[in-house]
Coordinates of C-alpha atoms in Angstrom, one line a residue:
M293 CA 229.0 104.7 73.4
A294 CA 230.3 107.3 75.8
S295 CA 233.9 106.6 76.6
P296 CA 234.1 105.4 80.2
Q297 CA 237.8 106.6 80.3
S298 CA 236.7 110.2 79.8
S299 CA 234.0 110.0 82.5
P300 CA 234.7 110.4 86.2
K301 CA 231.2 109.4 87.2
Y302 CA 232.1 105.9 88.3
L303 CA 234.9 107.3 90.5
E304 CA 232.4 109.6 92.2
A305 CA 230.0 106.7 92.7
A306 CA 232.8 104.6 94.1
E307 CA 233.5 107.1 96.8
Q308 CA 230.0 106.4 98.1
L309 CA 230.9 102.7 98.5
R310 CA 234.0 103.4 100.5
A311 CA 232.3 103.6 103.9
N312 CA 230.8 100.1 103.5
A313 CA 233.5 97.5 103.9
G314 CA 231.6 94.9 101.9
Q315 CA 230.7 97.2 99.0
W316 CA 234.3 98.5 98.9
A317 CA 235.8 95.0 98.9
A318 CA 233.5 94.0 96.0
Y319 CA 234.6 97.2 94.1
E320 CA 238.3 96.6 94.7
S321 CA 238.2 92.8 93.9
T322 CA 240.4 91.8 90.9
G323 CA 239.5 88.1 90.5
N324 CA 236.4 86.0 90.6
V325 CA 234.0 87.2 93.2
C326 CA 230.6 86.2 94.6
V327 CA 228.7 88.9 96.4
L328 CA 226.0 87.6 98.8
A329 CA 223.7 90.7 99.0
G330 CA 220.9 90.9 101.5
P331 CA 217.7 92.9 100.8
G332 CA 218.3 96.7 100.5
S333 CA 222.1 96.3 100.7
G334 CA 222.9 98.4 97.6
K335 CA 223.8 95.4 95.5
T336 CA 222.7 97.0 92.2
K337 CA 224.7 100.2 93.0
T338 CA 227.7 98.1 93.8
L339 CA 227.4 96.0 90.7
V340 CA 227.0 98.8 88.2
T341 CA 229.9 100.8 89.8
K342 CA 232.1 97.7 89.6
L343 CA 231.1 97.2 85.9
A344 CA 231.9 100.8 85.1
R345 CA 235.3 100.4 86.6
V346 CA 236.0 97.1 84.8
M347 CA 235.0 98.7 81.5
A348 CA 237.3 101.7 82.2
E349 CA 240.3 100.1 83.7
D350 CA 240.4 96.3 83.0
V351 CA 239.0 95.7 79.5
R352 CA 240.3 97.3 76.4
A353 CA 238.3 97.7 73.2
P354 CA 237.1 95.9 71.2
R355 CA 236.7 93.4 74.1
G356 CA 234.0 94.1 76.7
V357 CA 231.7 92.8 79.5
A358 CA 228.5 90.8 79.5
C359 CA 226.1 91.2 82.3
I360 CA 223.4 88.6 82.6
T361 CA 220.3 88.9 84.8
F362 CA 217.0 87.2 85.5
S363 CA 214.3 89.4 83.9
N364 CA 213.9 92.0 81.2
E365 CA 212.9 94.5 83.8
A366 CA 216.0 93.8 85.9
A367 CA 218.1 94.3 82.7
R368 CA 216.3 97.6 82.0
E369 CA 217.1 98.9 85.4
L370 CA 220.8 97.9 85.1
V371 CA 220.9 99.7 81.8
R372 CA 219.4 102.8 83.3
R373 CA 221.9 102.7 86.2
L374 CA 224.9 102.2 83.9
R375 CA 223.7 105.1 81.7
Q376 CA 223.9 107.3 84.8
L377 CA 227.6 106.4 85.0
G378 CA 228.2 107.2 81.4
L379 CA 227.9 103.8 79.8
E380 CA 225.5 102.8 77.0
Q381 CA 224.8 99.4 75.6
S382 CA 227.0 98.6 72.7
P383 CA 228.8 95.6 71.1
R384 CA 231.3 95.9 74.0
L385 CA 228.6 96.0 76.8
F386 CA 225.9 93.4 76.8
V387 CA 223.2 93.6 79.4
G388 CA 220.3 91.2 79.1
T389 CA 218.6 88.0 80.3
V390 CA 220.2 84.6 80.1
H391 CA 217.9 83.8 77.2
S392 CA 219.0 86.9 75.4
F393 CA 222.7 86.1 76.0
C394 CA 222.3 82.5 74.8
L395 CA 220.4 83.6 71.7
M396 CA 222.4 86.6 70.6
Q397 CA 225.9 85.7 71.8
L398 CA 225.9 81.9 71.4
L399 CA 223.2 80.4 69.1
L400 CA 222.9 83.0 66.4
P401 CA 226.6 83.4 65.7
L402 CA 227.9 79.9 66.7
A403 CA 225.2 77.2 66.4
R404 CA 225.8 76.3 62.7
L405 CA 229.5 76.4 63.2
A406 CA 229.1 73.8 66.0
G407 CA 226.9 71.6 63.9
L408 CA 223.9 71.8 66.2
Q409 CA 220.8 70.3 64.5
L410 CA 218.7 73.4 64.8
P411 CA 216.5 75.2 62.2
H412 CA 218.1 77.9 60.1
P413 CA 217.3 80.7 60.3
L414 CA 216.4 80.4 64.0
K415 CA 212.8 81.2 64.8
V416 CA 211.5 81.2 68.3
A417 CA 207.9 79.9 68.7
T418 CA 205.4 82.2 70.2
E419 CA 203.6 81.1 73.4
S420 CA 200.5 80.2 71.5
Q421 CA 202.4 78.3 68.9
A422 CA 204.3 76.3 71.6
R423 CA 201.1 75.5 73.4
E424 CA 199.4 74.3 70.2
I425 CA 202.4 72.2 69.1
F426 CA 202.7 70.6 72.5
K427 CA 199.0 69.9 72.7
N428 CA 199.0 68.1 69.3
A429 CA 202.2 66.2 70.2
A430 CA 200.8 65.1 73.5
E431 CA 197.5 63.9 72.0
K432 CA 199.3 61.9 69.4
L433 CA 201.4 60.2 72.1
R434 CA 198.8 59.8 74.8
G435 CA 195.4 60.2 73.2
I436 CA 192.8 63.0 73.1
G437 CA 191.6 64.4 76.4
Q438 CA 194.5 63.4 78.5
P439 CA 196.1 66.1 80.7
T440 CA 198.9 67.8 78.8
R441 CA 201.0 69.1 81.8
K442 CA 203.2 71.3 79.7
D443 CA 204.5 73.1 82.8
E444 CA 205.8 69.9 84.3
V445 CA 207.4 68.9 81.0
D446 CA 209.1 72.3 80.7
L447 CA 210.5 72.0 84.2
H448 CA 211.8 68.5 83.4
R449 CA 213.6 69.9 80.3
R450 CA 215.2 72.7 82.3
V451 CA 216.4 70.6 85.2
H452 CA 217.7 67.6 83.3
L453 CA 220.3 69.1 81.0
D454 CA 222.2 66.0 80.0
R455 CA 220.0 64.0 77.7
Q456 CA 222.2 61.0 77.9
A457 CA 222.1 60.7 81.7
K458 CA 219.9 58.2 83.6
A459 CA 218.0 61.0 85.3
W460 CA 216.6 62.1 82.0
K461 CA 215.1 58.7 81.3
Q462 CA 213.9 57.9 84.9
N463 CA 210.5 59.6 84.4
E464 CA 209.5 57.9 81.1
E465 CA 206.2 59.8 80.8
L466 CA 207.7 63.3 81.0
T467 CA 210.7 62.3 78.9
G468 CA 208.4 60.9 76.2
L469 CA 206.3 64.0 76.1
A470 CA 209.3 66.3 76.0
E471 CA 211.0 64.4 73.2
A472 CA 207.7 64.3 71.2
Y473 CA 207.2 68.0 71.7
E474 CA 210.8 68.9 70.7
A475 CA 210.5 66.8 67.5
A476 CA 207.2 68.5 66.6
L477 CA 208.9 71.9 67.1
R478 CA 211.6 71.0 64.7
K479 CA 209.1 69.8 62.1
H480 CA 207.8 73.3 62.2
S481 CA 211.3 74.7 62.0
L482 CA 211.0 76.2 65.4
I483 CA 212.8 76.3 68.8
D484 CA 211.1 77.4 72.0
F485 CA 212.2 79.5 74.9
D486 CA 213.7 76.6 76.8
D487 CA 215.6 75.4 73.8
I488 CA 217.5 78.7 73.7
V489 CA 219.2 78.1 77.1
H490 CA 219.5 74.4 76.7
Y491 CA 221.4 74.6 73.4
G492 CA 223.3 77.6 74.7
Q493 CA 224.7 75.6 77.6
R494 CA 225.4 72.7 75.3
L495 CA 227.6 74.9 73.1
V496 CA 229.6 76.1 76.1
Y497 CA 229.7 72.7 77.8
E498 CA 230.6 70.5 74.7
Q499 CA 232.7 72.8 72.5
D500 CA 236.1 73.9 73.8
W501 CA 236.6 76.4 71.0
V502 CA 233.4 78.3 72.1
L503 CA 235.2 79.1 75.4
H504 CA 237.9 81.0 73.5
V505 CA 235.4 82.8 71.4
I506 CA 233.5 84.1 74.4
R507 CA 236.6 85.0 76.3
A508 CA 237.9 86.9 73.3
K509 CA 234.8 89.1 73.3
F510 CA 233.8 89.1 77.0
P511 CA 236.8 88.5 79.3
V512 CA 234.5 89.5 82.2
I513 CA 231.0 88.2 82.8
A514 CA 228.7 89.5 85.6
V515 CA 225.6 87.6 86.8
D516 CA 222.9 89.4 88.8
E517 CA 220.2 87.6 90.7
Y518 CA 222.3 84.4 90.4
Q519 CA 219.9 82.4 92.7
D520 CA 217.1 82.7 90.2
L521 CA 218.8 81.6 87.0
G522 CA 218.9 77.8 87.3
G523 CA 221.2 75.0 86.4
A524 CA 221.8 75.8 82.7
L525 CA 223.2 79.3 83.6
D526 CA 225.3 77.8 86.4
R527 CA 226.7 75.2 84.0
I528 CA 227.7 78.0 81.6
V529 CA 229.2 80.2 84.3
R530 CA 231.3 77.4 85.8
R531 CA 232.6 76.2 82.4
L532 CA 233.5 79.7 81.3
T533 CA 235.1 80.6 84.6
F534 CA 237.1 77.5 85.5
D535 CA 237.8 76.1 82.1
G536 CA 237.6 79.2 79.9
G537 CA 239.4 81.7 82.1
V538 CA 236.6 84.2 82.0
R539 CA 236.5 86.4 85.1
L540 CA 233.3 86.2 87.1
I541 CA 231.3 88.7 89.1
A542 CA 228.3 87.0 90.7
V543 CA 225.7 88.7 92.8
G544 CA 222.7 87.2 94.5
D545 CA 220.9 86.2 97.7
V546 CA 220.0 82.6 98.5
D547 CA 217.1 83.9 100.8
Q548 CA 215.4 85.5 97.8
S549 CA 215.3 82.4 95.6
V550 CA 211.6 82.1 94.7
Y551 CA 211.6 80.6 91.2
G552 CA 211.9 76.9 91.9
F553 CA 209.0 76.2 89.6
T554 CA 211.1 77.5 86.7
G555 CA 214.0 75.3 87.6
A556 CA 216.0 77.7 89.8
N557 CA 217.9 76.2 92.6
S558 CA 219.1 78.3 95.5
E559 CA 221.8 75.8 96.4
L560 CA 223.7 76.6 93.2
L561 CA 224.7 80.1 94.5
E562 CA 225.6 78.8 97.9
D563 CA 227.8 76.1 96.3
L564 CA 229.4 78.6 94.0
S565 CA 230.3 80.9 96.9
K566 CA 232.3 78.0 98.6
L567 CA 234.4 77.0 95.6
N568 CA 238.1 77.5 95.5
G569 CA 239.1 80.5 93.4
I570 CA 236.0 82.5 94.3
A571 CA 236.2 85.3 96.8
T572 CA 232.9 85.6 98.7
I573 CA 231.8 88.9 100.1
P574 CA 228.6 89.4 102.2
L575 CA 226.7 92.7 102.2
K576 CA 224.8 93.0 105.5
V577 CA 223.9 96.7 105.8
N578 CA 220.3 97.4 104.8
Y579 CA 219.8 100.9 103.3
R580 CA 216.1 100.5 102.7
S581 CA 214.3 99.2 105.7
G582 CA 214.1 100.4 109.3
T583 CA 215.2 98.2 112.2
G584 CA 211.7 97.0 113.0
I585 CA 211.2 95.5 109.6
I586 CA 214.6 94.0 109.4
E587 CA 214.1 92.2 112.7
V588 CA 210.7 90.8 111.8
A589 CA 211.9 89.8 108.3
Q590 CA 214.7 87.6 109.8
K591 CA 212.3 86.1 112.3
A592 CA 209.9 85.3 109.4
L593 CA 212.8 83.7 107.5
G594 CA 213.8 81.7 110.5
K595 CA 217.5 82.7 110.1
D596 CA 219.5 85.4 111.7
R597 CA 221.7 86.8 108.9
G598 CA 223.1 89.6 111.0
Y599 CA 221.5 92.3 108.9
E600 CA 221.3 95.8 110.3
S601 CA 219.9 99.1 109.2
S602 CA 222.1 101.8 107.9
D603 CA 220.1 104.2 110.1
P604 CA 219.2 102.8 113.6
S605 CA 216.9 105.8 114.2
H606 CA 214.8 104.9 111.1
Q607 CA 211.3 104.2 112.5
A608 CA 209.6 101.2 110.9
F609 CA 207.0 98.7 111.9
V610 CA 205.1 95.5 110.9
K611 CA 201.5 95.1 111.8
T612 CA 199.0 92.3 111.4
H613 CA 195.3 92.9 110.7
K614 CA 192.5 90.4 110.9
C615 CA 189.7 90.8 108.4
D616 CA 186.8 88.4 109.2
E617 CA 185.1 88.1 105.8
G618 CA 188.0 86.8 103.6
L619 CA 190.1 88.2 100.8
R620 CA 187.5 90.7 99.6
D621 CA 187.2 92.1 103.1
Q622 CA 191.1 92.3 103.2
A623 CA 191.3 94.1 99.9
A624 CA 188.5 96.6 100.9
Y625 CA 190.2 97.3 104.3
A626 CA 193.5 97.9 102.5
M627 CA 191.9 100.4 100.1
K628 CA 189.5 102.2 102.5
V629 CA 191.7 102.2 105.7
L630 CA 195.3 101.4 105.2
V631 CA 196.1 103.3 102.0
P632 CA 194.5 106.6 103.3
A633 CA 196.3 106.2 106.6
A634 CA 199.6 105.6 104.8
L635 CA 199.2 108.7 102.7
K636 CA 198.5 110.8 105.8
A637 CA 201.4 109.4 107.8
R638 CA 204.1 111.2 105.9
R639 CA 203.9 114.6 104.1
G640 CA 204.5 114.2 100.4
R641 CA 203.9 110.5 100.3
Q642 CA 202.0 109.4 97.1
L643 CA 200.1 106.4 95.9
G644 CA 203.2 105.3 94.0
D645 CA 205.0 104.9 97.3
I646 CA 202.6 102.1 98.3
A647 CA 202.4 98.5 97.1
V648 CA 199.7 95.9 97.6
L649 CA 201.2 92.4 97.2
Y650 CA 199.5 89.1 96.7
R651 CA 200.3 85.5 95.6
N652 CA 198.4 85.2 92.4
K653 CA 196.3 87.1 89.8
N654 CA 193.0 85.9 91.3
V655 CA 193.7 87.9 94.4
G656 CA 195.0 90.7 92.1
D657 CA 191.5 90.8 90.5
I658 CA 190.0 91.4 93.9
A659 CA 192.5 94.1 94.8
A660 CA 191.9 95.8 91.4
I661 CA 188.1 95.8 92.0
E662 CA 188.4 97.3 95.5
A663 CA 190.9 99.9 94.3
T664 CA 188.5 100.9 91.6
R665 CA 185.6 101.2 94.1
A666 CA 187.8 103.3 96.3
G667 CA 188.7 105.6 93.4
R668 CA 192.4 104.7 93.6
P669 CA 194.2 104.7 90.2
F670 CA 196.6 101.8 90.0
V671 CA 199.1 100.0 87.8
R672 CA 199.0 96.2 87.9
I673 CA 201.9 93.8 87.4
D674 CA 201.0 90.1 87.3
N675 CA 199.9 87.5 84.9
A676 CA 196.8 89.5 84.1
A677 CA 198.9 92.2 82.5
P678 CA 197.8 92.7 78.9
Y679 CA 201.3 92.1 77.5
K680 CA 204.6 90.8 78.7
K681 CA 207.6 93.1 79.3
V682 CA 210.1 91.9 76.7
P683 CA 213.0 94.0 75.2
L684 CA 210.8 95.0 72.3
T685 CA 207.8 96.2 74.3
G686 CA 210.0 97.9 76.8
W687 CA 211.8 99.8 74.0
I688 CA 208.4 100.9 72.6
E689 CA 207.3 102.2 76.0
D690 CA 210.5 104.2 76.2
C691 CA 210.1 105.6 72.7
A692 CA 206.5 106.7 73.7
S693 CA 207.9 108.3 76.8
W694 CA 210.6 110.1 74.8
C695 CA 208.1 111.4 72.2
A696 CA 205.6 112.5 74.8
D697 CA 207.9 114.8 76.8
G698 CA 211.2 112.9 77.4
W699 CA 212.9 114.5 74.4
E700 CA 212.9 117.9 76.3
I701 CA 215.0 116.4 79.1
A702 CA 216.7 113.6 77.2
S703 CA 215.1 110.9 79.3
P704 CA 215.6 108.3 78.0
P705 CA 218.5 109.6 75.9
L706 CA 217.9 109.4 72.1
R707 CA 221.2 107.5 71.6
D708 CA 220.0 104.8 74.0
L709 CA 216.8 104.3 71.9
Q710 CA 218.9 104.3 68.7
G711 CA 221.3 101.7 70.2
R712 CA 218.6 99.3 71.3
W713 CA 216.8 99.7 67.9
R714 CA 220.1 98.8 66.2
S715 CA 220.5 95.7 68.4
F716 CA 217.1 94.3 67.3
H717 CA 218.5 94.2 63.7
G718 CA 221.4 91.9 64.5
S719 CA 224.5 92.1 62.2
L720 CA 224.1 94.9 59.7
S721 CA 226.5 96.6 57.4
D722 CA 227.6 100.0 58.4
A723 CA 225.4 101.5 55.7
R724 CA 222.3 99.6 56.7
A725 CA 222.9 100.4 60.4
R726 CA 223.1 104.1 59.6
D727 CA 219.9 103.8 57.5
A728 CA 218.0 102.1 60.4
R729 CA 219.2 104.7 62.8
A730 CA 218.2 107.6 60.5
R731 CA 214.7 106.1 59.9
L732 CA 214.1 105.7 63.6
T733 CA 215.4 109.2 64.4
R734 CA 213.1 110.8 61.7
F735 CA 210.1 108.8 63.1
L736 CA 210.7 109.9 66.7
W737 CA 211.2 113.6 65.9
S738 CA 208.1 113.7 63.7
N739 CA 205.9 112.0 66.4
R740 CA 206.7 114.3 69.4
G741 CA 203.9 115.7 71.4
K742 CA 200.6 114.5 72.8
G743 CA 198.5 111.8 71.3
T744 CA 197.1 108.3 71.9
A745 CA 199.3 105.3 72.5
L746 CA 197.3 103.3 69.9
E747 CA 198.0 105.9 67.2
F748 CA 201.7 105.9 68.1
V749 CA 202.1 102.1 68.1
Q750 CA 200.2 101.8 64.8
K751 CA 202.5 104.4 63.1
L752 CA 205.6 102.8 64.5
R753 CA 204.6 99.4 63.2
E754 CA 203.7 100.7 59.7
E755 CA 206.9 102.8 59.3
L756 CA 209.5 100.7 61.0
F757 CA 208.5 97.2 61.7
T758 CA 207.6 95.7 58.3
E759 CA 211.2 94.9 57.3
L760 CA 212.3 93.9 60.9
E761 CA 209.5 91.3 61.2
A762 CA 210.4 89.8 57.8
T763 CA 214.2 89.7 58.3
R764 CA 214.4 88.7 62.0
P765 CA 212.4 85.6 62.6
E766 CA 214.1 85.0 66.0
L767 CA 212.1 88.0 67.3
A768 CA 208.7 86.3 66.6
D769 CA 208.0 85.7 70.3
Q770 CA 208.7 89.3 71.1
V771 CA 206.6 90.5 68.1
A772 CA 203.7 88.4 69.6
Q773 CA 203.9 90.6 72.7
L774 CA 203.8 93.7 70.4
D775 CA 200.6 92.2 68.9
A776 CA 199.2 91.8 72.5
M777 CA 200.1 95.5 73.3
H778 CA 198.5 96.6 70.0
G779 CA 195.3 94.7 70.8
A780 CA 195.1 95.9 74.4
L781 CA 195.3 99.5 73.2
G782 CA 192.6 99.0 70.5
K783 CA 188.8 99.2 70.7
G784 CA 187.6 97.1 73.6
G785 CA 191.1 96.4 74.9
V786 CA 192.0 96.9 78.6
L787 CA 194.2 99.8 77.7
E788 CA 191.8 101.5 75.3
G789 CA 192.2 105.3 75.5
T790 CA 195.7 105.2 77.0
A791 CA 197.7 108.3 76.2
K792 CA 201.2 108.1 74.6
A793 CA 202.7 109.5 77.8
E794 CA 200.8 106.9 79.9
L795 CA 202.2 104.0 77.8
G796 CA 205.7 105.3 78.7
R797 CA 204.8 105.0 82.4
R798 CA 203.4 101.5 82.4
D799 CA 205.8 100.5 85.2
G800 CA 203.9 102.8 87.6
A801 CA 203.8 106.5 88.3
P802 CA 203.8 108.6 91.5
K803 CA 200.0 108.9 91.4
Q804 CA 199.2 105.2 90.8
L805 CA 198.9 102.5 93.5
N806 CA 201.1 99.5 92.8
L807 CA 199.4 96.1 92.6
L808 CA 201.9 93.3 92.2
T809 CA 202.3 89.6 92.8
L810 CA 205.0 88.7 95.3
H811 CA 207.1 87.3 92.5
S812 CA 206.8 90.5 90.5
A813 CA 207.8 92.6 93.5
K814 CA 211.3 91.2 93.6
G815 CA 213.8 94.0 93.1
T816 CA 211.3 96.8 94.0
E817 CA 211.0 99.0 97.0
Y818 CA 208.2 101.1 98.5
D819 CA 207.6 103.1 101.6
V820 CA 204.6 101.0 102.6
V821 CA 203.8 97.3 101.7
I822 CA 200.4 95.8 102.2
M823 CA 200.2 92.0 101.9
L824 CA 196.9 90.2 101.3
G825 CA 196.1 86.5 101.9
L826 CA 198.3 85.6 104.9
D827 CA 196.0 82.6 105.6
Q828 CA 197.1 79.0 106.0
G829 CA 196.2 77.2 102.9
H830 CA 196.8 80.3 100.7
L831 CA 200.4 81.2 101.7
P832 CA 201.7 78.6 102.2
S833 CA 199.3 76.3 100.2
P834 CA 200.3 72.8 101.2
K835 CA 197.4 71.2 99.2
F836 CA 198.5 72.5 95.8
F837 CA 201.8 74.3 95.4
D838 CA 203.8 73.9 98.6
R839 CA 203.9 70.2 99.0
T840 CA 207.6 69.3 99.6
P841 CA 209.9 70.7 102.3
E842 CA 211.8 72.7 99.6
Q843 CA 208.5 74.1 98.2
M844 CA 207.5 75.1 101.8
A845 CA 210.9 76.8 102.3
E846 CA 210.5 78.7 99.0
A847 CA 207.0 79.9 100.1
R848 CA 208.6 81.2 103.3
R849 CA 211.3 83.0 101.2
L850 CA 208.5 84.5 99.1
F851 CA 206.9 85.9 102.2
Y852 CA 210.3 87.2 103.2
V853 CA 210.7 88.9 99.9
G854 CA 207.4 90.7 100.4
V855 CA 208.2 92.0 103.8
T856 CA 211.6 93.3 102.8
R857 CA 210.3 95.5 100.0
A858 CA 209.2 98.1 102.6
R859 CA 211.1 101.1 104.0
D860 CA 208.7 102.2 106.7
E861 CA 205.5 100.1 107.1
V862 CA 204.4 96.5 106.5
H863 CA 200.8 95.5 106.9
L864 CA 199.9 91.8 106.9
L865 CA 196.3 90.9 106.4
Y866 CA 194.6 87.6 107.1
S867 CA 191.1 86.2 107.8
G868 CA 191.9 82.8 109.3
F869 CA 190.5 80.7 106.5
D870 CA 191.4 79.7 103.0
E871 CA 188.7 80.3 100.5
N872 CA 188.0 79.0 97.0
L873 CA 187.2 82.1 94.9
T874 CA 185.3 80.0 92.3
N875 CA 182.8 78.2 94.5
G876 CA 182.9 80.3 97.7
K877 CA 183.9 77.4 99.9
R878 CA 185.9 78.2 103.0
F879 CA 188.4 76.1 104.9
Y880 CA 189.2 77.4 108.4
N881 CA 192.9 76.8 108.9
G882 CA 193.9 79.9 110.9
P883 CA 196.5 82.6 109.9
S884 CA 199.6 81.6 108.0
E885 CA 202.2 79.8 109.9
F886 CA 204.6 82.4 108.6
L887 CA 203.0 84.9 111.1
N888 CA 204.0 82.7 114.1
G889 CA 206.5 84.3 116.3
I890 CA 206.9 87.6 114.5

């Protein structure tokens, strides 16, 4: 790891924060702090600069900092930004998801010491294993042919953390299914994704000595996207902060909380910001969007947050477009009219500067068809993606990028790939760690140049992964995504023929149009955003998803997230009716209520 003490990069970055009172206050803070960061307010830049300072000035080796965020892609971006300031991931600097933190920093080293009744060694069920085990458990309990409702059971498990409380027992049906499923997992010597966080929070909440262990290693913990991380993480944070003496840096935005279906609760961040002992700092200057977009976004949200553009002269606008024939008509209009117009509107603008956003993968299918018809190459990020972005697949993509041409410009740096490879192996002796590093280095250097992604992944699995898969059962769920990647690249797969360099750019490239769900768009930014399906009954969808006042409020926040991704232009497309894409039926409900008054 590059020594932060020897690098002035974070000091140079800090000077860029000085002109913004909120950013500078966050950077200068010395205690527990909660940064409420609006869209485009530079929260990631502020956070990584702050973390670099803490590592350089406040925490001495071998102690370090843990930074927890919502998704693997968010963690990847934080790592990239920290690298620019001279910091690499190491045992002193953890950057990852809450699941990764609970697994690597809590369960693997501490679960057996605490006497938790969990399988040893820990092995995480793959998605297909979890579905099959749940189905069998549900059929034993309720009979064959009954709805399994695994998503509802999973949410019940995430929300009700105290299994002795009355709330856990109130819904007897969901509780019975949950307990039967968890017992079946244990019979297979497995835990699942939700078990990781549940038992992680139990360790912190129930065992006082765990607080001392974590504080000894990580006296400072940062949490990014706090509003999306749910009750278990909130419980961990409050216990470590107020009972364990760990210093907290929390960053988030209650208006961008859109994961209620996973157990996230926007009120947790708001409550945290009001606690004694927490300094709360708002970031209100938007460095992304022009004034026109900021004004419309706040109207759409129904709340005036006092946000303002960093450049009042920045010309930006929001337009609505009525397409009479439904979602296919909307997608065709976007590809044939709006995309070409956006490309012509500014010299040098490319397809990668434009995003088409939608609520679900069914609309994404339509967008993909129309993009293909219009001859627009695209990258698609939604549930129809051929594999999930987990640390292992993200690392493989970066290895492919390095071998294709990145080695010439050290992007990503070889030491970063080596460090992440080392982290997959867990606790190794110095000799075995050196051997793993050497084998990876030989593989990467010998596989430089052009070639197919399939050939690259096959060689990588044969030469490097046999031992890893055998010795690290807790990576089984990630290896399953590697299997999915391998299958997608093979004959008949959706990524058949992908070049090695293209695999390294699966996140999008300048010459590819971006097709994303509104949820996947969180944390991104584009010159131009085109949103499909702004029809009442689709967004919001009161009949199916948005039934309660809180669900309706979350749907409005989802719309707000979409609008605020844009720098220059937002185009909102509607037809005036909600359509069933399976049977073709139409329900004339008019445009989305979110368009009223904007």
